[in-house]
């Protein structure tokens, strides 16, 4: 908790979102610890000026989770730089606040997909506040299972409601690796600059997405973490994790912004996999599960219709 | 060899440089195979239009070399895009040729440093040809040895002669990882846009750098590859390799250009280490060899004066 003196400087909208993100972080960390069974998240509280707060949490070397990072941040800036507001030059110079929850899970078993979720709220304290929400979640399997992809997208559809087709399309568009001409994963939801219907309605939608993450991921994790796997399947996972690194370091706007803005580098790069392999020109037998990942799973499709 | 009909389209300067780069590639590949003792480079010849040629060569999973890539390329473009010639707008639309040799060695033993070398020549076929050389080599140790750093820089100094101080400084400036506030390695030589003294003189300097690579690296490799190492030292190497990935994917101009220009991605990313680890907030005992790497070795210094 922040002190009463600091708290009064936080606009009520930011306070509402922040409270939700912190409680979601707690809930997701507890659920991931239960899924792992042995490892615990590191828990730090890094307070900033005027009530700002970062709560980086990382779980490493668990029984089932090789690495997970679930980060909460609330940052406060005295004056928005002109470069940050090209589309809205009247905001330059005003104080701003940003709060976000961002997570990634790198499971040990290659049968369990990697997942990523991010929710964020940006607020400029002009007389008529300027604000927007953004976020989403996406799934990156190493070995494809139709029922997992269908379940993932069914939960996403239920959370996003009428926005599902647009958010799914935005997710496929965003998580694309141009230099590989590949999708990063099987997608999910992605939205940005979201203000539709006003603050309450936008917060409700953001909460629906956040609350859907565990129901989407948990059953997949439970089904796949108990499967046996071979060393060669493990090596395929390490190899495919390279794509994750390439996307995050070369293309991901959040990572680029984090590195350029001088944010705490260990937090920005906590998303990187614990162990990664790069092979030169690997070949996979046509029709093999490794080959099918690209041809059958990573090509964007209407997964809900496959159910 | 290219056919006679294609060869006459290659300007004599390009032909001279190309012949040197191809022979240097052969020499370095043979020397690295001898150092490894068991593994061989894959050897491909990928001819392009009008005599262009790529010779990607990768050695993987050797006894002492976990991965090495030694690439020769000669590319020919019909018309220089305006974006490529902001500093020299009169070159836009003219045909251009670029030839380069680029190498990286990722040894298995963490006592052996990783190394990188690149030499390149760019030529625009205007009536008065526009051209420049660039390149250099640098060393990235995981465990520091003073005599290795001194030797590396003594050979670099002998190769670059009076240019050594400027080339060393340029190398320290280029191989810096801003988001880590760390150097990538102990430096070496770096030069770009080089035309000083005319073509013959510039080629002589470029050859001096290229010819110095093996005398600089080979003795270090031989001294360190026979040392024992522990699993924990191996893990430190995998962890530090993460910095290499971060530099190459986030900052390296050659990699960025290669990815954006749609060059063969397996060649562009052949420089990435075979196995890499990311740990969250690792701590190293003050005064330990792992801690010393940053404080004693990666801080730029006048290594020749330490000899």
CSV table of C-alpha atoms in Angstrom, one decimal, chain A residues 42 44 56-58 67 71 179-180 238-239 242-243 245-246 249-251 256 259-260 263-267 269-270 272-282, chain B residues 42 44 56-58 67 71 179-180 238-239 242-243 245-246 249-251 256 259-260 263-267 269-270 272-282:
chain,number,residue,atom,x,y,z
A,42,UNK,CA,10.6,-13.6,-5.9
A,44,UNK,CA,10.0,-7.1,-4.5
A,56,UNK,CA,8.6,-7.3,-10.3
A,57,UNK,CA,8.0,-11.0,-9.6
A,58,UNK,CA,10.0,-13.8,-11.1
A,67,UNK,CA,10.8,-19.3,-15.7
A,71,UNK,CA,5.3,-7.7,-13.4
A,179,UNK,CA,12.3,-11.8,-41.0
A,180,UNK,CA,11.1,-15.3,-40.5
A,238,UNK,CA,14.9,-24.6,-27.1
A,239,UNK,CA,15.2,-23.9,-30.8
A,242,UNK,CA,14.9,-18.5,-30.3
A,243,UNK,CA,12.0,-17.1,-32.3
A,245,UNK,CA,13.9,-13.9,-28.4
A,246,UNK,CA,14.1,-12.6,-32.0
A,249,UNK,CA,14.4,-8.0,-29.1
A,250,UNK,CA,13.9,-7.0,-32.8
A,251,UNK,CA,10.2,-6.2,-33.0
A,256,UNK,CA,12.1,-1.6,-27.5
A,259,UNK,CA,15.3,-0.6,-23.4
A,260,UNK,CA,15.3,2.9,-24.9
A,263,UNK,CA,13.6,1.2,-17.5
A,264,UNK,CA,15.1,-1.4,-15.2
A,265,UNK,CA,16.7,-3.7,-17.7
A,266,UNK,CA,16.3,-6.9,-15.6
A,267,UNK,CA,12.5,-6.3,-15.6
A,269,UNK,CA,14.2,-8.5,-20.3
A,270,UNK,CA,12.7,-10.9,-17.7
A,272,UNK,CA,13.5,-13.8,-22.3
A,273,UNK,CA,13.5,-17.6,-22.0
A,274,UNK,CA,15.8,-19.2,-19.5
A,275,UNK,CA,17.6,-21.4,-22.1
A,276,UNK,CA,17.6,-20.9,-25.9
A,277,UNK,CA,19.3,-22.6,-28.8
A,278,UNK,CA,20.0,-21.4,-32.3
A,279,UNK,CA,20.7,-24.0,-35.0
A,280,UNK,CA,21.8,-23.2,-38.6
A,281,UNK,CA,19.3,-24.3,-41.2
A,282,UNK,CA,17.6,-27.1,-39.3
B,42,UNK,CA,29.3,-26.8,-44.3
B,44,UNK,CA,27.6,-23.9,-50.0
B,56,UNK,CA,27.9,-19.3,-46.3
B,57,UNK,CA,30.0,-21.7,-44.2
B,58,UNK,CA,29.0,-22.9,-40.8
B,67,UNK,CA,29.5,-22.9,-33.6
B,71,UNK,CA,30.5,-16.0,-44.6
B,179,UNK,CA,20.8,-0.9,-22.0
B,180,UNK,CA,23.4,-2.8,-20.0
B,238,UNK,CA,25.8,-19.3,-21.5
B,239,UNK,CA,24.6,-16.4,-19.4
B,242,UNK,CA,22.9,-13.5,-23.7
B,243,UNK,CA,24.7,-10.1,-24.0
B,245,UNK,CA,22.4,-11.8,-28.6
B,246,UNK,CA,21.1,-8.6,-27.1
B,249,UNK,CA,19.5,-8.2,-32.3
B,250,UNK,CA,19.0,-4.8,-30.7
B,251,UNK,CA,22.0,-2.7,-31.7
B,256,UNK,CA,19.4,-4.9,-38.4
B,259,UNK,CA,17.0,-8.5,-41.3
B,260,UNK,CA,15.3,-5.4,-42.8
B,263,UNK,CA,18.8,-11.1,-46.8
B,264,UNK,CA,18.8,-14.9,-46.2
B,265,UNK,CA,17.9,-15.0,-42.6
B,266,UNK,CA,19.8,-18.1,-41.7
B,267,UNK,CA,23.0,-16.3,-42.8
B,269,UNK,CA,21.5,-14.9,-37.8
B,270,UNK,CA,24.2,-17.5,-38.1
B,272,UNK,CA,23.8,-16.1,-32.8
B,273,UNK,CA,25.3,-18.5,-30.1
B,274,UNK,CA,24.3,-22.1,-30.2
B,275,UNK,CA,23.0,-22.1,-26.6
B,276,UNK,CA,22.2,-19.1,-24.4
B,277,UNK,CA,20.8,-18.6,-20.9
B,278,UNK,CA,19.0,-15.6,-19.4
B,279,UNK,CA,18.9,-15.4,-15.6
B,280,UNK,CA,17.0,-12.8,-13.6
B,281,UNK,CA,19.2,-10.6,-11.5
B,282,UNK,CA,22.2,-12.9,-11.0
